[in-house]
Every structure is written in C-alpha cells, then in structure tokens.
C-alpha cells in the first residue's frame, strides 16, 4: 500500500488535527483582514472624504492582491515548499497590517492592502492543499469544511473586535490588532506545521527522505528506506505545471472550476464587503451595519459546517450545485428584506449560510481533481480566478451606488452569477485524477459525480 493510501485509510492522528487547526486559524486571518476593511469603511471614508467608487477600489485592493498571489505567486509553494511559503506569507501579512494602520494617504493604504492581499492569496492556496493532503479520506470533507469556516469566524470576531476598537480608538487600532494576531501565529507555524509529504516525495529537496520519515513517525506510519518513484509525466517545472492545467487532461475541469469560483467569490465578497455599508445607507445606523456583517459571518460559519455534514453522506458535486441554486435565491430574499431591520439581519445570516456553504464545497472539490505535482498551482489558479470576481464586484457596486442605485437592488444582480456557477459545477465530468494517477488515486481521491 502506498504512503498516501496508508495515511488516508488510517484514523486522524493528533498531528493531523493540529495541522487542520493551524490552517483554520490562518484562514481566519483572511476573514479578519477583509472584514476589518469593511467595518472600517465608514471611518476611513470620512477620514479621507472618499467617494463610493474610491471606497470600492479600496475594498478591492486586497482582493486584487489575493488574485495575483493565487494565480502567479502561489506556484512558488510547488518550488520552495508549502510550509516555507506559508511562513513567509504570514510575516508579510503581519507587516502589511501594521503598516496599513499608519498609512498617511488613501493611495498608500491602497498599495499596502494590495501587498497584504498578495500574501494572503499565496498562503491560502497552500493552506487548502495542506488540509486536503493531511486529512484522512473519511474526514476530508469535514476537515475542509472546518477550514472554510475559518474565514467567516475571523470575519465575525473581526467585526466584534473592530467595532469595539474603532469606537474606543480609531480604525487604525483595528489594523494594529490584525498585525499582532498574525505575528502570534509564527511560532505555531514553525513548530506544528510540517512540510507537505507530496512536496517532499515529488520535488525531493535535500534531506527529503529523513524529513519524510520524521513525519511518518509522528503519524505512526512505517518508515521507508527510499522515496517512491516519481510517476512518469509529472510536471516539475513552472512551464510544465501551467501547461498541464490547460492540457486535454485538465483543461475542461480547470475552466469549469474557475468559472464557478469566479461567480461564487464575486457574489460572496460583494455581500461580505458591502453589507455593513449598505445597511447603514438604507437608513439604519453604522452599528446596525456591523451587526448585519457579524450575522452574515455567523451564518457563513454554520454553512461551512453543515456542508461538511451533508457532503459526507451525499455526492459532493450535487450538494454543491444545490447550494449554488439556493444561494441565488438567498440574494433575492435579501433584496426584498431591507425595508425593516429585523428582516434585513435575518436575511444577512441566511445569505452568509448559503454562500459560504458553496465556498466550503469549492475548497472540498478543487484539490482532488489534480495530481500532487500541479495541485498548489491549480488551486492557486482557481482561487485566483475567484479573486478576479471578488475584485470586480465591490468596484461595480460602488459605481452603481454613485449612479443612484438603491442598496437593496444591488443584491438582485448576483442571482445570475450564482446560477452560472452552479451550471459550471454540474458540467464537471468524473475525476481527472483517475487518468493522471492511476487506479490507486481513484479510491482515495474520487469526487462523486
């Protein structure tokens, strides 16, 4: 039995649970980072007297950085290692948050938010792969669902903490807090996060055999005397990895997953970034807007967990399609619920639940369609395309608000993207890793079609 088969067949060990926990905590950084900007939007807008379009650009700056990081920089993890990539990114994120707190101008803050987003996008591609790789086959969907819940947990806690800090001090304090909690994660990354086994066995850096055996020992797995043979056709160079994503083997899968993630993330980040501001613009208070954002994140947390429970019993692909369609309806429900605060708050929680269940599904279904040599590059590209949608939607929303659109009507726009995304997932056929990695891969990595 191969190493990966043994790990995936065995019960989850303490080390594996710890790896998932670290990845969840780091994913919370993304949620906090995005939501701290959304909850600071009113204060920052007043501080520099920004227009709706300028604020939209600022909200999208980190998302633009995440897209570039996911698409272009994340592949560095397939070259230098995923643990080292995560460590470097965490340091950059912490520095970016501290520097953002002292930005002297709107333009400087825009650049700093881009740099911070660049590191987050790069790091997230590796985190997703880590959770998938170190989870047992039985617990993979559940582990990835908890990982996906990290973002809205960070958003919810970020909303509560940011609201307190902004009210007591200023928006600067919220960014300083973000820098502190990110920096505090560095010792945990160094001590508890090992290197990727797939990376060690494919890239084979110096000392790969010893590092592999140390990890196997911590997993209560038998030691090996030599590294397994590298399968023929493995993509080991940057060019070959990119070519593999768009070859006949992976081309259709890459296109469909990219479309689905783009539609989903455009919708999610519109609601995630603009809901606090739009609730306030509908005639309610700024605190009401923060409450709506917190409830959106609370619903998103529950959505991630519920998706994992359902996907463990039914075909992941069709559960995901169902949530895309339900989320489209959720945008429509929110659009007609903004007249009264109680219904707006309830609709925000429902929308967060449905949309983030879709994100949990995308994180679950993406990695298993690709072999280990291109997985970080593939996941980075797919999530990066999602970030492209995330960049566009806040900017479009800001421009439409400047043009006189009613806040509630904006939510009607995102019914169509969610339906398009669901159709793209429905078009996926089988699992391309069956062709890429042979019969053993079918048993451990198949996504039910």
Short mmCIF file of C-alpha atoms in Angstrom, two decimals:
data_model
loop_
_atom_site.label_atom_id
_atom_site.label_comp_id
_atom_site.label_asym_id
_atom_site.label_seq_id
_atom_site.Cartn_x
_atom_site.Cartn_y
_atom_site.Cartn_z
CA UNK A 1 0.00 0.00 0.00
CA UNK A 2 1.35 3.47 -0.90
CA UNK A 3 2.18 6.10 1.74
CA UNK A 4 -0.76 8.31 0.84
CA UNK A 5 -3.14 5.36 0.85
CA UNK A 6 -1.99 4.32 4.34
CA UNK A 7 -2.40 7.84 5.73
CA UNK A 8 -5.81 8.31 4.16
CA UNK A 9 -7.07 4.93 5.37
CA UNK A 10 -5.89 5.45 8.98
CA UNK A 11 -7.80 7.41 11.64
CA UNK A 12 -6.80 11.06 12.08
CA UNK A 13 -3.84 11.43 14.45
CA UNK A 14 -3.16 14.32 16.84
CA UNK A 15 -0.62 15.77 14.40
CA UNK A 16 -3.20 15.86 11.60
CA UNK A 17 -5.80 17.51 13.81
CA UNK A 18 -3.17 20.08 14.80
CA UNK A 19 -2.36 20.80 11.15
CA UNK A 20 -6.03 21.39 10.36
CA UNK A 21 -6.34 23.63 13.44
CA UNK A 22 -3.37 25.78 12.37
CA UNK A 23 -4.79 26.09 8.86
CA UNK A 24 -8.19 27.11 10.26
CA UNK A 25 -6.54 29.76 12.42
CA UNK A 26 -4.56 31.12 9.48
CA UNK A 27 -7.68 31.17 7.31
CA UNK A 28 -9.30 33.33 9.97
CA UNK A 29 -6.71 35.96 9.04
CA UNK A 30 -8.32 36.28 5.61
CA UNK A 31 -11.74 36.73 7.17
CA UNK A 32 -10.49 39.29 9.65
CA UNK A 33 -8.43 41.15 7.06
CA UNK A 34 -11.33 41.55 4.61
CA UNK A 35 -13.95 42.35 7.23
CA UNK A 36 -11.76 44.79 9.17
CA UNK A 37 -11.64 46.84 5.98
CA UNK A 38 -15.40 46.56 5.51
CA UNK A 39 -16.16 47.52 9.11
CA UNK A 40 -13.66 50.39 8.93
CA UNK A 41 -15.15 51.61 5.65
CA UNK A 42 -17.29 54.36 7.18
CA UNK A 43 -14.44 55.70 9.33
CA UNK A 44 -11.89 55.55 6.52
CA UNK A 45 -14.32 57.11 4.05
CA UNK A 46 -14.95 60.02 6.41
CA UNK A 47 -11.25 60.31 7.26
CA UNK A 48 -10.28 60.96 3.63
CA UNK A 49 -13.70 62.04 2.28
CA UNK A 50 -13.83 59.19 -0.26
CA UNK A 51 -16.46 58.70 -2.96
CA UNK A 52 -18.29 55.40 -3.36
CA UNK A 53 -16.05 54.46 -6.30
CA UNK A 54 -12.87 55.25 -4.32
CA UNK A 55 -14.10 53.20 -1.39
CA UNK A 56 -14.93 50.35 -3.76
CA UNK A 57 -11.38 50.47 -5.13
CA UNK A 58 -10.00 50.37 -1.59
CA UNK A 59 -12.20 47.41 -0.67
CA UNK A 60 -11.00 45.63 -3.82
CA UNK A 61 -7.29 46.41 -3.42
CA UNK A 62 -6.60 43.45 -1.10
CA UNK A 63 -8.76 41.22 -3.29
CA UNK A 64 -6.70 42.24 -6.33
CA UNK A 65 -3.56 41.29 -4.44
CA UNK A 66 -5.12 37.96 -3.48
CA UNK A 67 -5.88 37.24 -7.14
CA UNK A 68 -2.31 37.97 -8.22
CA UNK A 69 -0.96 35.94 -5.31
CA UNK A 70 -3.21 32.97 -6.05
CA UNK A 71 -2.63 32.90 -9.81
CA UNK A 72 1.00 33.94 -10.18
CA UNK A 73 2.77 33.58 -6.82
CA UNK A 74 1.12 30.51 -5.24
CA UNK A 75 3.08 28.19 -7.53
CA UNK A 76 6.20 29.11 -5.53
CA UNK A 77 4.90 26.58 -2.98
CA UNK A 78 5.47 23.81 -5.54
CA UNK A 79 9.08 25.01 -5.83
CA UNK A 80 10.35 26.04 -2.35
CA UNK A 81 7.87 24.07 -0.21
CA UNK A 82 4.46 24.79 1.25
CA UNK A 83 5.49 25.22 4.89
CA UNK A 84 8.15 27.80 3.99
CA UNK A 85 5.70 29.62 1.71
CA UNK A 86 3.12 29.86 4.49
CA UNK A 87 5.74 31.18 6.92
CA UNK A 88 6.93 33.92 4.56
CA UNK A 89 3.37 34.94 3.75
CA UNK A 90 2.41 35.22 7.42
CA UNK A 91 5.35 37.58 8.01
CA UNK A 92 4.34 39.75 5.05
CA UNK A 93 0.69 39.85 6.17
CA UNK A 94 1.66 40.94 9.66
CA UNK A 95 3.94 43.68 8.33
CA UNK A 96 1.23 44.82 5.89
CA UNK A 97 -1.39 45.11 8.64
CA UNK A 98 0.93 47.13 10.90
CA UNK A 99 1.93 49.43 8.03
CA UNK A 100 -1.73 49.91 6.98
CA UNK A 101 -2.52 51.26 10.44
CA UNK A 102 -0.11 54.14 9.84
CA UNK A 103 -0.84 54.81 6.16
CA UNK A 104 -0.60 58.59 5.61
CA UNK A 105 -2.79 58.73 2.49
CA UNK A 106 -5.52 56.82 0.66
CA UNK A 107 -3.05 55.89 -2.10
CA UNK A 108 -0.53 54.41 0.33
CA UNK A 109 -3.24 52.39 2.05
CA UNK A 110 -4.34 51.08 -1.36
CA UNK A 111 -0.80 49.80 -2.07
CA UNK A 112 -0.40 48.28 1.39
CA UNK A 113 -3.73 46.49 1.09
CA UNK A 114 -2.61 45.07 -2.27
CA UNK A 115 0.64 43.74 -0.77
CA UNK A 116 -1.20 42.21 2.18
CA UNK A 117 -3.68 40.59 -0.20
CA UNK A 118 -0.82 39.25 -2.32
CA UNK A 119 0.50 37.31 0.68
CA UNK A 120 -2.94 36.08 1.74
CA UNK A 121 -3.78 34.77 -1.73
CA UNK A 122 -0.45 32.95 -1.92
CA UNK A 123 -0.84 31.47 1.55
CA UNK A 124 -4.42 30.30 1.08
CA UNK A 125 -3.57 28.10 -1.89
CA UNK A 126 -1.10 26.18 0.29
CA UNK A 127 -3.43 26.01 3.30
CA UNK A 128 -6.19 24.43 1.24
CA UNK A 129 -3.76 21.82 -0.11
CA UNK A 130 -2.39 21.11 3.39
CA UNK A 131 -5.84 20.39 4.82
CA UNK A 132 -6.72 18.12 1.91
CA UNK A 133 -3.39 16.29 1.98
CA UNK A 134 -3.17 15.63 5.73
CA UNK A 135 -6.82 14.64 6.23
CA UNK A 136 -7.94 11.04 6.16
CA UNK A 137 -10.25 10.10 3.29
CA UNK A 138 -13.14 9.62 5.72
CA UNK A 139 -12.73 13.03 7.37
CA UNK A 140 -11.58 15.14 4.42
CA UNK A 141 -14.89 16.87 3.68
CA UNK A 142 -15.38 17.62 7.38
CA UNK A 143 -11.83 18.95 7.78
CA UNK A 144 -12.12 21.20 4.74
CA UNK A 145 -15.50 22.45 5.96
CA UNK A 146 -13.95 23.48 9.28
CA UNK A 147 -11.12 25.10 7.34
CA UNK A 148 -13.65 27.02 5.23
CA UNK A 149 -15.41 28.12 8.42
CA UNK A 150 -12.19 29.84 9.49
CA UNK A 151 -12.82 32.77 7.17
CA UNK A 152 -16.27 33.69 8.48
CA UNK A 153 -15.16 33.01 12.07
CA UNK A 154 -12.40 35.54 11.51
CA UNK A 155 -14.94 37.87 9.94
CA UNK A 156 -17.39 37.55 12.82
CA UNK A 157 -14.77 38.00 15.52
CA UNK A 158 -13.19 40.72 13.41
CA UNK A 159 -16.49 42.58 13.27
CA UNK A 160 -16.97 42.42 17.02
CA UNK A 161 -13.38 43.38 17.84
CA UNK A 162 -13.14 46.01 15.09
CA UNK A 163 -16.38 47.62 16.27
CA UNK A 164 -15.03 47.89 19.83
CA UNK A 165 -11.60 49.16 18.76
CA UNK A 166 -12.94 51.67 16.23
CA UNK A 167 -15.45 53.06 18.74
CA UNK A 168 -12.88 53.30 21.53
CA UNK A 169 -9.89 54.46 19.49
CA UNK A 170 -9.99 54.67 15.68
CA UNK A 171 -9.81 52.49 12.58
CA UNK A 172 -6.02 52.41 12.98
CA UNK A 173 -6.35 50.25 16.12
CA UNK A 174 -8.21 47.51 14.25
CA UNK A 175 -5.33 47.10 11.79
CA UNK A 176 -2.76 47.02 14.60
CA UNK A 177 -4.71 44.21 16.24
CA UNK A 178 -4.66 42.30 12.94
CA UNK A 179 -0.89 42.65 12.74
CA UNK A 180 -0.48 41.36 16.30
CA UNK A 181 -2.60 38.22 15.91
CA UNK A 182 -0.89 37.33 12.62
CA UNK A 183 2.56 37.72 14.14
CA UNK A 184 1.49 35.50 17.05
CA UNK A 185 0.90 32.63 14.59
CA UNK A 186 4.56 32.44 13.51
CA UNK A 187 5.76 30.15 16.38
CA UNK A 188 2.86 27.75 15.72
CA UNK A 189 3.73 27.56 12.02
CA UNK A 190 7.36 26.79 12.85
CA UNK A 191 6.59 24.17 15.49
CA UNK A 192 3.40 22.44 14.37
CA UNK A 193 3.22 22.71 10.58
CA UNK A 194 5.39 20.12 8.78
CA UNK A 195 6.34 20.16 5.13
CA UNK A 196 3.95 18.66 2.61
CA UNK A 197 4.60 14.95 2.06
CA UNK A 198 3.55 15.33 -1.57
CA UNK A 199 6.16 18.09 -1.99
CA UNK A 200 8.91 16.05 -0.32
CA UNK A 201 8.23 12.98 -2.44
CA UNK A 202 7.83 14.90 -5.71
CA UNK A 203 10.41 17.72 -5.52
CA UNK A 204 12.86 15.81 -3.29
CA UNK A 205 14.79 18.68 -1.66
CA UNK A 206 17.91 17.99 0.41
CA UNK A 207 17.11 15.65 3.30
CA UNK A 208 13.72 14.72 1.84
CA UNK A 209 13.95 11.07 2.99
CA UNK A 210 14.79 11.98 6.60
CA UNK A 211 12.04 14.64 6.71
CA UNK A 212 9.55 12.19 5.27
CA UNK A 213 10.41 9.55 7.87
CA UNK A 214 10.12 12.06 10.73
CA UNK A 215 6.62 12.96 9.54
CA UNK A 216 5.70 9.30 9.13
CA UNK A 217 6.89 8.60 12.68
CA UNK A 218 4.60 11.35 14.02
CA UNK A 219 1.75 9.76 12.07
CA UNK A 220 2.51 6.28 13.48
CA UNK A 221 3.28 5.06 9.97
CA UNK A 222 6.11 2.65 8.96
CA UNK A 223 9.43 4.18 7.94
CA UNK A 224 10.69 3.91 4.36
CA UNK A 225 14.20 3.21 3.09
CA UNK A 226 13.84 5.15 -0.16
CA UNK A 227 11.45 7.65 -1.68
CA UNK A 228 8.79 6.26 -4.06
CA UNK A 229 9.39 6.54 -7.78
CA UNK A 230 8.13 9.77 -9.37
CA UNK A 231 5.31 8.90 -11.81
CA UNK A 232 6.11 9.49 -15.47
CA UNK A 233 4.64 12.66 -16.90
CA UNK A 234 4.91 14.54 -13.58
CA UNK A 235 5.09 18.33 -14.08
CA UNK A 236 8.18 19.56 -12.21
CA UNK A 237 8.86 22.90 -13.91
CA UNK A 238 6.83 26.10 -13.82
CA UNK A 239 6.09 25.89 -17.53
CA UNK A 240 5.04 22.26 -17.44
CA UNK A 241 2.75 22.85 -14.46
CA UNK A 242 0.96 25.70 -16.24
CA UNK A 243 0.75 23.67 -19.45
CA UNK A 244 -0.73 20.72 -17.54
CA UNK A 245 -3.60 22.85 -16.21
CA UNK A 246 -4.74 23.59 -19.75
CA UNK A 247 -3.91 20.28 -21.39
CA UNK A 248 -6.54 17.84 -22.60
CA UNK A 249 -6.34 16.04 -19.26
CA UNK A 250 -7.26 19.00 -17.07
CA UNK A 251 -8.48 21.71 -19.46
CA UNK A 252 -12.27 21.36 -19.06
CA UNK A 253 -12.01 20.86 -15.29
CA UNK A 254 -9.86 23.98 -14.90
CA UNK A 255 -12.29 26.09 -16.95
CA UNK A 256 -15.43 24.90 -15.14
CA UNK A 257 -13.92 25.21 -11.66
CA UNK A 258 -12.55 28.68 -12.49
CA UNK A 259 -15.93 29.92 -13.75
CA UNK A 260 -17.72 28.55 -10.69
CA UNK A 261 -15.24 30.08 -8.24
CA UNK A 262 -15.28 33.43 -10.06
CA UNK A 263 -19.07 33.65 -9.88
CA UNK A 264 -19.14 32.49 -6.26
CA UNK A 265 -16.41 34.80 -4.98
CA UNK A 266 -17.82 37.83 -6.82
CA UNK A 267 -21.11 37.25 -5.02
CA UNK A 268 -19.56 36.42 -1.64
CA UNK A 269 -17.20 39.38 -1.50
CA UNK A 270 -19.88 41.81 -2.64
CA UNK A 271 -22.10 40.70 0.26
CA UNK A 272 -19.15 40.36 2.64
CA UNK A 273 -17.63 43.76 1.89
CA UNK A 274 -20.67 45.93 1.22
CA UNK A 275 -23.42 44.64 3.53
CA UNK A 276 -22.35 46.73 6.59
CA UNK A 277 -22.12 49.89 4.47
CA UNK A 278 -25.36 49.23 2.55
CA UNK A 279 -27.37 48.51 5.70
CA UNK A 280 -26.27 51.89 7.05
CA UNK A 281 -27.08 53.50 3.68
CA UNK A 282 -30.62 52.06 3.88
CA UNK A 283 -31.41 54.35 6.80
CA UNK A 284 -30.08 52.32 9.72
CA UNK A 285 -27.11 53.08 11.97
CA UNK A 286 -23.47 52.18 11.39
CA UNK A 287 -23.72 49.74 14.33
CA UNK A 288 -26.70 48.08 12.61
CA UNK A 289 -24.47 47.63 9.58
CA UNK A 290 -21.77 46.00 11.71
CA UNK A 291 -24.40 43.72 13.27
CA UNK A 292 -25.53 42.66 9.79
CA UNK A 293 -21.93 41.87 8.83
CA UNK A 294 -21.43 39.82 12.00
CA UNK A 295 -24.64 37.86 11.37
CA UNK A 296 -23.56 37.26 7.76
CA UNK A 297 -20.32 35.76 9.10
CA UNK A 298 -22.18 33.73 11.75
CA UNK A 299 -24.41 32.25 9.06
CA UNK A 300 -21.33 31.55 6.96
CA UNK A 301 -19.72 29.58 9.80
CA UNK A 302 -22.80 27.39 10.15
CA UNK A 303 -23.00 26.99 6.36
CA UNK A 304 -19.44 25.59 6.18
CA UNK A 305 -20.09 23.03 8.89
CA UNK A 306 -23.49 21.99 7.52
CA UNK A 307 -21.99 21.50 4.06
CA UNK A 308 -19.38 19.15 5.51
CA UNK A 309 -22.03 17.08 7.29
CA UNK A 310 -24.20 16.80 4.17
CA UNK A 311 -21.29 16.16 1.79
CA UNK A 312 -20.10 13.28 3.96
CA UNK A 313 -23.35 11.47 3.10
CA UNK A 314 -24.17 12.56 -0.44
CA UNK A 315 -22.32 13.27 -3.70
CA UNK A 316 -20.21 16.41 -3.13
CA UNK A 317 -20.75 17.69 -6.64
CA UNK A 318 -24.53 17.71 -6.50
CA UNK A 319 -24.67 19.04 -2.95
CA UNK A 320 -22.52 21.93 -4.20
CA UNK A 321 -24.80 22.57 -7.19
CA UNK A 322 -27.80 22.65 -4.84
CA UNK A 323 -26.18 25.27 -2.61
CA UNK A 324 -25.32 27.44 -5.61
CA UNK A 325 -29.00 27.48 -6.62
CA UNK A 326 -30.20 28.10 -3.05
CA UNK A 327 -27.70 30.96 -2.67
CA UNK A 328 -29.09 32.58 -5.82
CA UNK A 329 -32.47 32.55 -4.09
CA UNK A 330 -30.82 33.92 -0.95
CA UNK A 331 -29.70 37.06 -2.80
CA UNK A 332 -33.26 37.58 -4.00
CA UNK A 333 -34.61 37.15 -0.46
CA UNK A 334 -32.14 39.70 0.90
CA UNK A 335 -33.02 42.20 -1.83
CA UNK A 336 -36.65 42.29 -0.71
CA UNK A 337 -35.86 42.23 3.02
CA UNK A 338 -34.02 45.53 3.50
CA UNK A 339 -37.08 47.60 4.41
CA UNK A 340 -37.05 46.53 8.07
CA UNK A 341 -34.01 45.92 10.25
CA UNK A 342 -35.08 42.53 11.74
CA UNK A 343 -35.73 41.00 8.31
CA UNK A 344 -32.52 42.51 6.91
CA UNK A 345 -30.48 40.97 9.74
CA UNK A 346 -32.14 37.57 9.35
CA UNK A 347 -31.68 37.64 5.57
CA UNK A 348 -27.99 38.54 6.03
CA UNK A 349 -27.46 35.45 8.20
CA UNK A 350 -29.29 33.25 5.68
CA UNK A 351 -27.26 34.64 2.79
CA UNK A 352 -23.99 34.03 4.63
CA UNK A 353 -25.08 30.47 5.38
CA UNK A 354 -25.88 29.62 1.76
CA UNK A 355 -22.97 31.37 0.03
CA UNK A 356 -20.25 30.10 2.37
CA UNK A 357 -21.57 26.55 2.13
CA UNK A 358 -20.71 26.93 -1.56
CA UNK A 359 -17.19 28.09 -0.71
CA UNK A 360 -16.71 25.08 1.58
CA UNK A 361 -17.79 22.92 -1.36
CA UNK A 362 -15.36 24.57 -3.75
CA UNK A 363 -12.45 24.04 -1.34
CA UNK A 364 -13.51 20.40 -0.99
CA UNK A 365 -13.92 19.62 -4.66
CA UNK A 366 -10.98 21.56 -6.13
CA UNK A 367 -7.79 19.84 -4.89
CA UNK A 368 -8.85 16.26 -5.60
CA UNK A 369 -9.15 16.88 -9.34
CA UNK A 370 -5.37 17.42 -9.67
CA UNK A 371 -2.26 15.34 -9.00
CA UNK A 372 0.24 16.47 -6.35
CA UNK A 373 2.80 17.94 -8.76
CA UNK A 374 0.37 20.60 -10.01
CA UNK A 375 -2.05 20.82 -7.10
CA UNK A 376 -0.85 24.05 -5.47
CA UNK A 377 -0.56 25.71 -8.89
CA UNK A 378 -4.05 24.51 -9.86
CA UNK A 379 -5.70 25.51 -6.59
CA UNK A 380 -3.91 28.84 -6.74
CA UNK A 381 -5.14 29.48 -10.27
CA UNK A 382 -8.74 28.51 -9.50
CA UNK A 383 -8.93 30.57 -6.31
CA UNK A 384 -7.16 33.39 -8.13
CA UNK A 385 -9.87 33.43 -10.76
CA UNK A 386 -12.31 33.60 -7.89
CA UNK A 387 -10.47 36.66 -6.62
CA UNK A 388 -10.88 38.28 -10.03
CA UNK A 389 -14.63 38.13 -9.49
CA UNK A 390 -14.14 39.37 -5.95
CA UNK A 391 -12.20 42.38 -7.23
CA UNK A 392 -14.80 43.40 -9.78
CA UNK A 393 -17.95 43.16 -7.67
CA UNK A 394 -17.14 45.76 -4.94
CA UNK A 395 -15.98 48.25 -7.59
CA UNK A 396 -19.12 47.76 -9.66
CA UNK A 397 -21.25 48.13 -6.52
CA UNK A 398 -19.52 51.41 -5.61
CA UNK A 399 -20.02 52.81 -9.11
CA UNK A 400 -23.72 51.82 -9.14
CA UNK A 401 -24.27 53.48 -5.77
CA UNK A 402 -22.66 56.67 -7.10
CA UNK A 403 -25.08 56.34 -10.05
CA UNK A 404 -28.10 56.36 -7.74
CA UNK A 405 -28.93 52.66 -7.32
CA UNK A 406 -30.92 51.66 -4.25
CA UNK A 407 -28.73 49.49 -1.95
CA UNK A 408 -31.20 46.59 -1.86
CA UNK A 409 -31.48 46.36 -5.64
CA UNK A 410 -27.78 45.54 -5.94
CA UNK A 411 -28.44 42.11 -4.47
CA UNK A 412 -30.69 41.18 -7.38
CA UNK A 413 -27.65 41.38 -9.68
CA UNK A 414 -25.97 38.40 -8.05
CA UNK A 415 -28.73 35.89 -8.68
CA UNK A 416 -27.39 35.26 -12.20
CA UNK A 417 -23.71 34.63 -11.24
CA UNK A 418 -24.77 32.04 -8.69
CA UNK A 419 -26.86 30.17 -11.25
CA UNK A 420 -24.00 30.30 -13.76
CA UNK A 421 -21.61 28.91 -11.15
CA UNK A 422 -23.97 26.06 -10.33
CA UNK A 423 -24.23 25.18 -14.01
CA UNK A 424 -20.41 25.10 -14.30
CA UNK A 425 -20.13 22.61 -11.42
CA UNK A 426 -22.88 20.49 -12.96
CA UNK A 427 -20.78 20.28 -16.15
CA UNK A 428 -17.83 18.61 -14.35
CA UNK A 429 -17.38 15.06 -15.52
CA UNK A 430 -15.80 12.39 -13.33
CA UNK A 431 -12.39 12.92 -11.76
CA UNK A 432 -9.40 13.70 -13.96
CA UNK A 433 -7.03 12.26 -11.39
CA UNK A 434 -8.18 8.82 -12.41
CA UNK A 435 -6.28 9.37 -15.64
CA UNK A 436 -3.43 11.28 -14.01
CA UNK A 437 -2.52 9.00 -11.11
CA UNK A 438 -3.84 5.55 -11.85
CA UNK A 439 -6.22 3.21 -10.04
CA UNK A 440 -4.92 3.97 -6.54
CA UNK A 441 -5.89 7.61 -6.92
CA UNK A 442 -9.45 6.65 -7.82
CA UNK A 443 -10.03 5.04 -4.47
CA UNK A 444 -8.66 7.82 -2.31
CA UNK A 445 -9.46 10.96 -4.22
CA UNK A 446 -12.61 10.35 -6.27
CA UNK A 447 -15.24 13.09 -6.21
CA UNK A 448 -18.68 11.57 -6.63
CA UNK A 449 -20.21 12.66 -9.89
#
